[in-house]
Short mmCIF file of C-alpha atoms in Angstrom, two decimals:
data_model
loop_
_atom_site.label_atom_id
_atom_site.label_comp_id
_atom_site.label_asym_id
_atom_site.label_seq_id
_atom_site.Cartn_x
_atom_site.Cartn_y
_atom_site.Cartn_z
CA MET A 1 -144.47 9.67 -36.88
CA THR A 2 -144.97 7.69 -33.68
CA THR A 3 -142.86 8.86 -30.74
CA THR A 4 -140.88 6.13 -28.97
CA ALA A 5 -138.60 6.25 -25.94
CA ALA A 6 -135.33 4.37 -25.56
CA THR A 7 -134.54 3.22 -22.04
CA SER A 8 -131.39 2.46 -20.09
CA ASP A 9 -131.06 0.28 -16.99
CA TYR A 10 -129.75 2.11 -13.95
CA ALA A 11 -127.95 -0.21 -11.55
CA ALA A 12 -128.67 2.03 -8.57
CA SER A 13 -132.44 1.96 -8.98
CA GLY A 14 -132.83 -1.28 -10.91
CA ALA A 15 -135.42 0.44 -13.09
CA ALA A 16 -135.49 1.36 -16.77
CA LYS A 17 -135.41 5.09 -17.43
CA PRO A 18 -135.94 6.81 -20.80
CA VAL A 19 -132.76 8.47 -22.02
CA PHE A 20 -133.74 9.68 -25.49
CA TRP A 21 -136.77 9.82 -27.74
CA TYR A 22 -137.29 9.48 -31.49
CA GLY A 23 -140.04 9.10 -34.07
CA ILE A 24 -140.92 6.06 -36.16
CA PRO A 25 -142.25 6.86 -39.67
CA HIS A 26 -145.57 5.60 -40.98
CA GLY A 27 -145.37 2.29 -42.80
CA TYR A 28 -142.96 0.72 -40.30
CA ALA A 29 -143.90 -2.14 -37.96
CA LYS A 30 -141.78 -2.64 -34.85
CA LEU A 31 -140.39 -6.07 -34.04
CA ASP A 32 -140.65 -7.31 -30.47
CA LEU A 33 -137.02 -7.58 -29.33
CA ASP A 34 -138.01 -9.00 -25.96
CA PRO A 35 -140.84 -11.45 -26.67
CA PRO A 36 -142.38 -12.98 -23.55
CA ARG A 37 -141.81 -16.66 -22.97
CA VAL A 38 -145.56 -17.31 -23.15
CA ARG A 39 -145.71 -15.98 -26.72
CA ILE A 40 -142.79 -18.15 -27.84
CA GLU A 41 -144.38 -21.24 -26.30
CA LYS A 42 -147.65 -20.41 -28.08
CA LEU A 43 -145.83 -20.10 -31.42
CA LEU A 44 -144.17 -23.47 -30.86
CA ARG A 45 -147.53 -25.10 -30.13
CA GLU A 46 -149.02 -23.57 -33.27
CA LEU A 47 -146.00 -24.70 -35.28
CA ASN A 48 -146.52 -28.31 -34.16
CA THR A 49 -150.11 -28.25 -35.47
CA LEU A 50 -149.01 -27.41 -39.02
CA PRO A 51 -148.87 -30.06 -41.75
CA VAL A 52 -145.50 -31.77 -42.04
CA GLU A 53 -144.66 -30.09 -45.36
CA GLN A 54 -145.20 -26.61 -43.83
CA ARG A 55 -143.66 -27.31 -40.45
CA ALA A 56 -140.03 -27.29 -41.65
CA GLN A 57 -140.42 -23.94 -43.40
CA ALA A 58 -142.21 -22.37 -40.42
CA SER A 59 -139.55 -23.72 -38.09
CA GLN A 60 -136.83 -22.12 -40.23
CA VAL A 61 -138.63 -18.75 -40.06
CA LEU A 62 -138.97 -19.00 -36.28
CA GLN A 63 -135.30 -19.90 -35.90
CA PHE A 64 -134.34 -16.96 -38.12
CA TYR A 65 -136.44 -14.60 -35.97
CA ALA A 66 -134.92 -15.96 -32.76
CA GLY A 67 -131.40 -15.64 -34.15
CA MET A 68 -132.06 -12.11 -35.38
CA VAL A 69 -133.47 -10.99 -32.01
CA THR A 70 -130.47 -12.47 -30.21
CA ALA A 71 -128.06 -10.69 -32.56
CA LEU A 72 -129.87 -7.35 -32.28
CA ASN A 73 -129.93 -7.48 -28.49
CA ALA A 74 -126.21 -8.29 -28.44
CA GLN A 75 -125.59 -5.10 -30.46
CA ASN A 76 -127.54 -2.82 -28.07
CA VAL A 77 -130.38 -2.32 -30.55
CA HIS A 78 -133.26 -0.52 -28.84
CA MET A 79 -135.68 -0.67 -31.74
CA CYS A 80 -136.00 -2.55 -35.02
CA ALA A 81 -138.84 -1.87 -37.46
CA VAL A 82 -139.59 -3.27 -40.90
CA GLY A 83 -141.00 -0.92 -43.51
CA TYR A 84 -143.41 -1.82 -46.30
CA HIS A 85 -144.01 0.83 -48.97
CA PRO A 86 -145.45 0.72 -52.52
CA ASP A 87 -143.05 1.24 -55.41
CA ASP A 88 -143.93 3.10 -58.60
CA ASP A 89 -144.53 -0.19 -60.45
CA GLY A 90 -147.08 -1.37 -57.89
CA SER A 91 -144.74 -3.75 -56.08
CA ILE A 92 -143.84 -3.56 -52.38
CA VAL A 93 -140.37 -2.46 -51.28
CA THR A 94 -139.04 -3.27 -47.84
CA SER A 95 -136.53 -1.68 -45.51
CA THR A 96 -135.23 -2.21 -41.99
CA LEU A 97 -134.85 0.66 -39.53
CA THR A 98 -132.84 0.26 -36.32
CA VAL A 99 -131.92 2.56 -33.44
CA SER A 100 -129.01 1.44 -31.28
CA THR A 101 -126.41 2.77 -28.86
CA VAL A 102 -122.64 2.33 -29.05
CA PRO A 103 -120.59 2.77 -25.85
CA THR A 104 -117.49 4.93 -26.17
CA SER A 105 -115.41 2.97 -23.62
CA GLY A 106 -114.81 5.89 -21.28
CA HIS A 107 -114.22 8.45 -24.02
CA ASN A 108 -116.32 11.60 -24.32
CA ALA A 109 -119.07 10.66 -26.79
CA LYS A 110 -119.46 14.24 -27.99
CA LEU A 111 -115.76 14.51 -28.80
CA VAL A 112 -115.86 11.18 -30.65
CA ILE A 113 -118.75 12.39 -32.82
CA ALA A 114 -116.99 15.72 -33.44
CA GLY A 115 -113.87 13.87 -34.55
CA LEU A 116 -115.81 11.59 -36.90
CA ALA A 117 -117.76 14.53 -38.31
CA GLY A 118 -114.49 16.38 -38.89
CA ALA A 119 -113.01 13.37 -40.65
CA ALA A 120 -116.15 13.14 -42.81
CA ALA A 121 -115.80 16.79 -43.81
CA ASP A 122 -112.17 16.26 -44.78
CA ALA A 123 -112.89 13.15 -46.85
CA PRO A 124 -116.24 13.55 -48.65
CA ASP A 125 -115.37 10.76 -51.11
CA THR A 126 -115.74 8.16 -48.34
CA GLY A 127 -119.54 8.50 -48.37
CA MET A 128 -119.58 10.34 -45.05
CA ARG A 129 -120.56 13.92 -44.29
CA PRO A 130 -121.21 15.93 -41.13
CA ILE A 131 -124.79 17.00 -40.43
CA GLU A 132 -126.39 19.44 -38.01
CA LEU A 133 -129.38 17.96 -36.18
CA PRO A 134 -131.73 19.60 -33.67
CA CYS A 135 -130.16 17.47 -30.93
CA GLY A 136 -126.56 18.23 -31.93
CA LEU A 137 -123.73 17.55 -34.35
CA GLY A 138 -123.66 14.18 -36.11
CA TYR A 139 -122.56 12.53 -39.30
CA LEU A 140 -124.19 10.63 -42.13
CA ALA A 141 -122.57 7.62 -43.79
CA GLU A 142 -124.05 5.73 -46.72
CA GLU A 143 -122.92 2.91 -48.97
CA LYS A 144 -124.17 0.38 -51.46
CA LYS A 145 -122.94 -3.16 -50.88
CA ARG A 146 -123.61 -6.78 -51.67
CA THR A 147 -124.74 -8.93 -48.77
CA VAL A 148 -126.38 -12.22 -47.84
CA ALA A 149 -130.18 -12.07 -47.99
CA PRO A 150 -132.53 -14.13 -45.82
CA GLY A 151 -134.74 -16.75 -47.39
CA ARG A 152 -132.49 -19.74 -48.02
CA ASP A 153 -130.48 -22.04 -45.82
CA PRO A 154 -126.82 -20.98 -46.32
CA ASP A 155 -125.77 -24.63 -45.92
CA SER A 156 -127.98 -25.81 -48.77
CA ALA A 157 -126.54 -27.00 -52.06
CA GLU A 158 -127.66 -23.80 -53.76
CA GLY A 159 -125.82 -21.69 -51.20
CA PRO A 160 -127.02 -18.43 -49.62
CA LEU A 161 -128.99 -15.78 -51.47
CA ARG A 162 -127.11 -12.56 -52.15
CA GLY A 163 -128.33 -9.14 -53.14
CA ASP A 164 -127.41 -5.45 -53.30
CA VAL A 165 -128.58 -3.12 -50.54
CA TRP A 166 -128.33 0.56 -49.70
CA GLN A 167 -127.29 1.27 -46.13
CA GLY A 168 -127.51 4.66 -44.47
CA THR A 169 -126.25 5.45 -40.98
CA VAL A 170 -126.58 8.54 -38.80
CA ALA A 171 -124.57 8.83 -35.58
CA VAL A 172 -125.13 11.53 -32.97
CA THR A 173 -124.92 12.13 -29.24
CA GLY A 174 -126.28 14.64 -26.77
CA SER A 175 -124.74 16.79 -24.09
CA GLY A 176 -123.71 14.53 -21.21
CA ALA A 177 -124.85 11.35 -22.98
CA PRO A 178 -122.42 8.46 -22.36
CA ASP A 179 -123.17 6.62 -25.63
CA ILE A 180 -123.36 7.33 -29.34
CA ILE A 181 -126.83 6.90 -30.82
CA VAL A 182 -126.88 5.20 -34.20
CA VAL A 183 -129.89 5.30 -36.55
CA GLN A 184 -129.53 2.94 -39.49
CA LEU A 185 -131.72 2.19 -42.49
CA VAL A 186 -131.11 -0.69 -44.91
CA THR A 187 -133.11 -1.51 -48.05
CA PRO A 188 -132.69 -3.70 -51.13
CA ALA A 189 -134.43 -0.96 -53.14
CA VAL A 190 -131.15 0.62 -54.20
CA HIS A 191 -132.91 2.69 -56.86
CA LEU A 192 -134.79 4.50 -54.08
CA ALA A 193 -131.67 5.51 -52.14
CA ASP A 194 -132.58 9.22 -52.28
CA VAL A 195 -136.03 8.53 -50.81
CA TYR A 196 -134.69 6.34 -48.01
CA ARG A 197 -131.97 8.87 -47.21
CA ASP A 198 -134.70 11.43 -46.61
CA ILE A 199 -136.54 8.96 -44.35
CA LEU A 200 -133.36 8.27 -42.39
CA LEU A 201 -132.61 11.97 -41.93
CA GLY A 202 -136.24 12.57 -40.98
CA VAL A 203 -135.97 10.03 -38.16
CA ALA A 204 -132.61 11.48 -37.06
CA ARG A 205 -134.13 14.96 -36.83
CA THR A 206 -136.72 13.68 -34.36
CA LEU A 207 -134.04 12.52 -31.89
CA THR A 208 -134.32 14.41 -28.63
CA PHE A 209 -133.03 14.11 -25.07
CA THR A 210 -136.08 15.93 -23.70
CA ASP A 211 -139.35 14.09 -23.23
CA PRO A 212 -141.58 15.53 -26.00
CA ARG A 213 -144.69 14.48 -24.05
CA LYS A 214 -143.73 16.63 -21.07
CA PRO A 215 -145.70 19.91 -21.06
CA ALA A 216 -143.63 23.02 -21.62
CA PRO A 217 -143.19 25.18 -18.50
CA THR A 218 -145.44 28.20 -18.27
CA PRO A 219 -143.26 31.34 -17.89
CA ASP A 220 -145.71 33.16 -15.61
CA LYS A 221 -146.76 30.10 -13.60
CA ASP A 222 -144.53 30.88 -10.59
CA LYS A 223 -144.71 34.66 -10.95
CA PRO A 224 -146.37 36.24 -7.88
CA ARG A 225 -149.47 38.36 -8.27
CA ALA A 226 -148.69 42.06 -8.79
CA GLY A 227 -149.09 44.07 -5.58
CA SER A 228 -148.93 40.99 -3.33
CA VAL A 229 -146.61 40.65 -0.30
CA GLU A 230 -144.63 37.96 -2.16
CA ALA A 231 -144.07 40.32 -5.08
CA ALA A 232 -142.87 43.07 -2.73
CA MET A 233 -140.46 40.67 -1.01
CA ARG A 234 -139.07 39.50 -4.34
CA ASN A 235 -138.50 43.12 -5.37
CA ASP A 236 -136.64 43.81 -2.13
CA PHE A 237 -134.54 40.66 -2.07
CA GLY A 238 -134.20 39.97 -5.80
#
């Protein structure tokens, strides 16, 4: 997995500071949720050089990407990655992995998660269950549903495309964290739900509120040399 940091803007400093870290599995490509203006302008120039018959389709794809980025940013999504993996029949299956934060509107995020995990334990038939993660208590929710799929203009005569997807969600928070962290995985490969559940839980288990790149403290680093004056003083004064 590739380690990634999620940041939060601090009004006092005006700078972005990492608040939690997580891993991204192999086979997933991250989308740029904050594309620079220069890149967008370059895409538009390239779009205008395409033949007329291809320009409309390319324009629709660009508009879809812009709309998706806007929607993801509005939902506090820190990361969105698209997965491409081979299926047993040689075809390629896709999935979308997102990591987002949900504010608790002044409530204690840890208590909210504990309440939801308790509700999941009391009602296992709802598709929810509590889970213990290295970073704390959370819950897993999963469902299969029918939804609109991208690829066709919903206003066309044929109407929007629809398909079945599997959606898995893990919610967790850390000690003192103001928000709930939500890891979600969606795929149209419903027959591979067990595999994608394992991927989702694997990502959730990498969540940490401690920078994994920070070297661990050395226990004896600050310990004075035996027999030194500093050691004698520490013995006398504790």
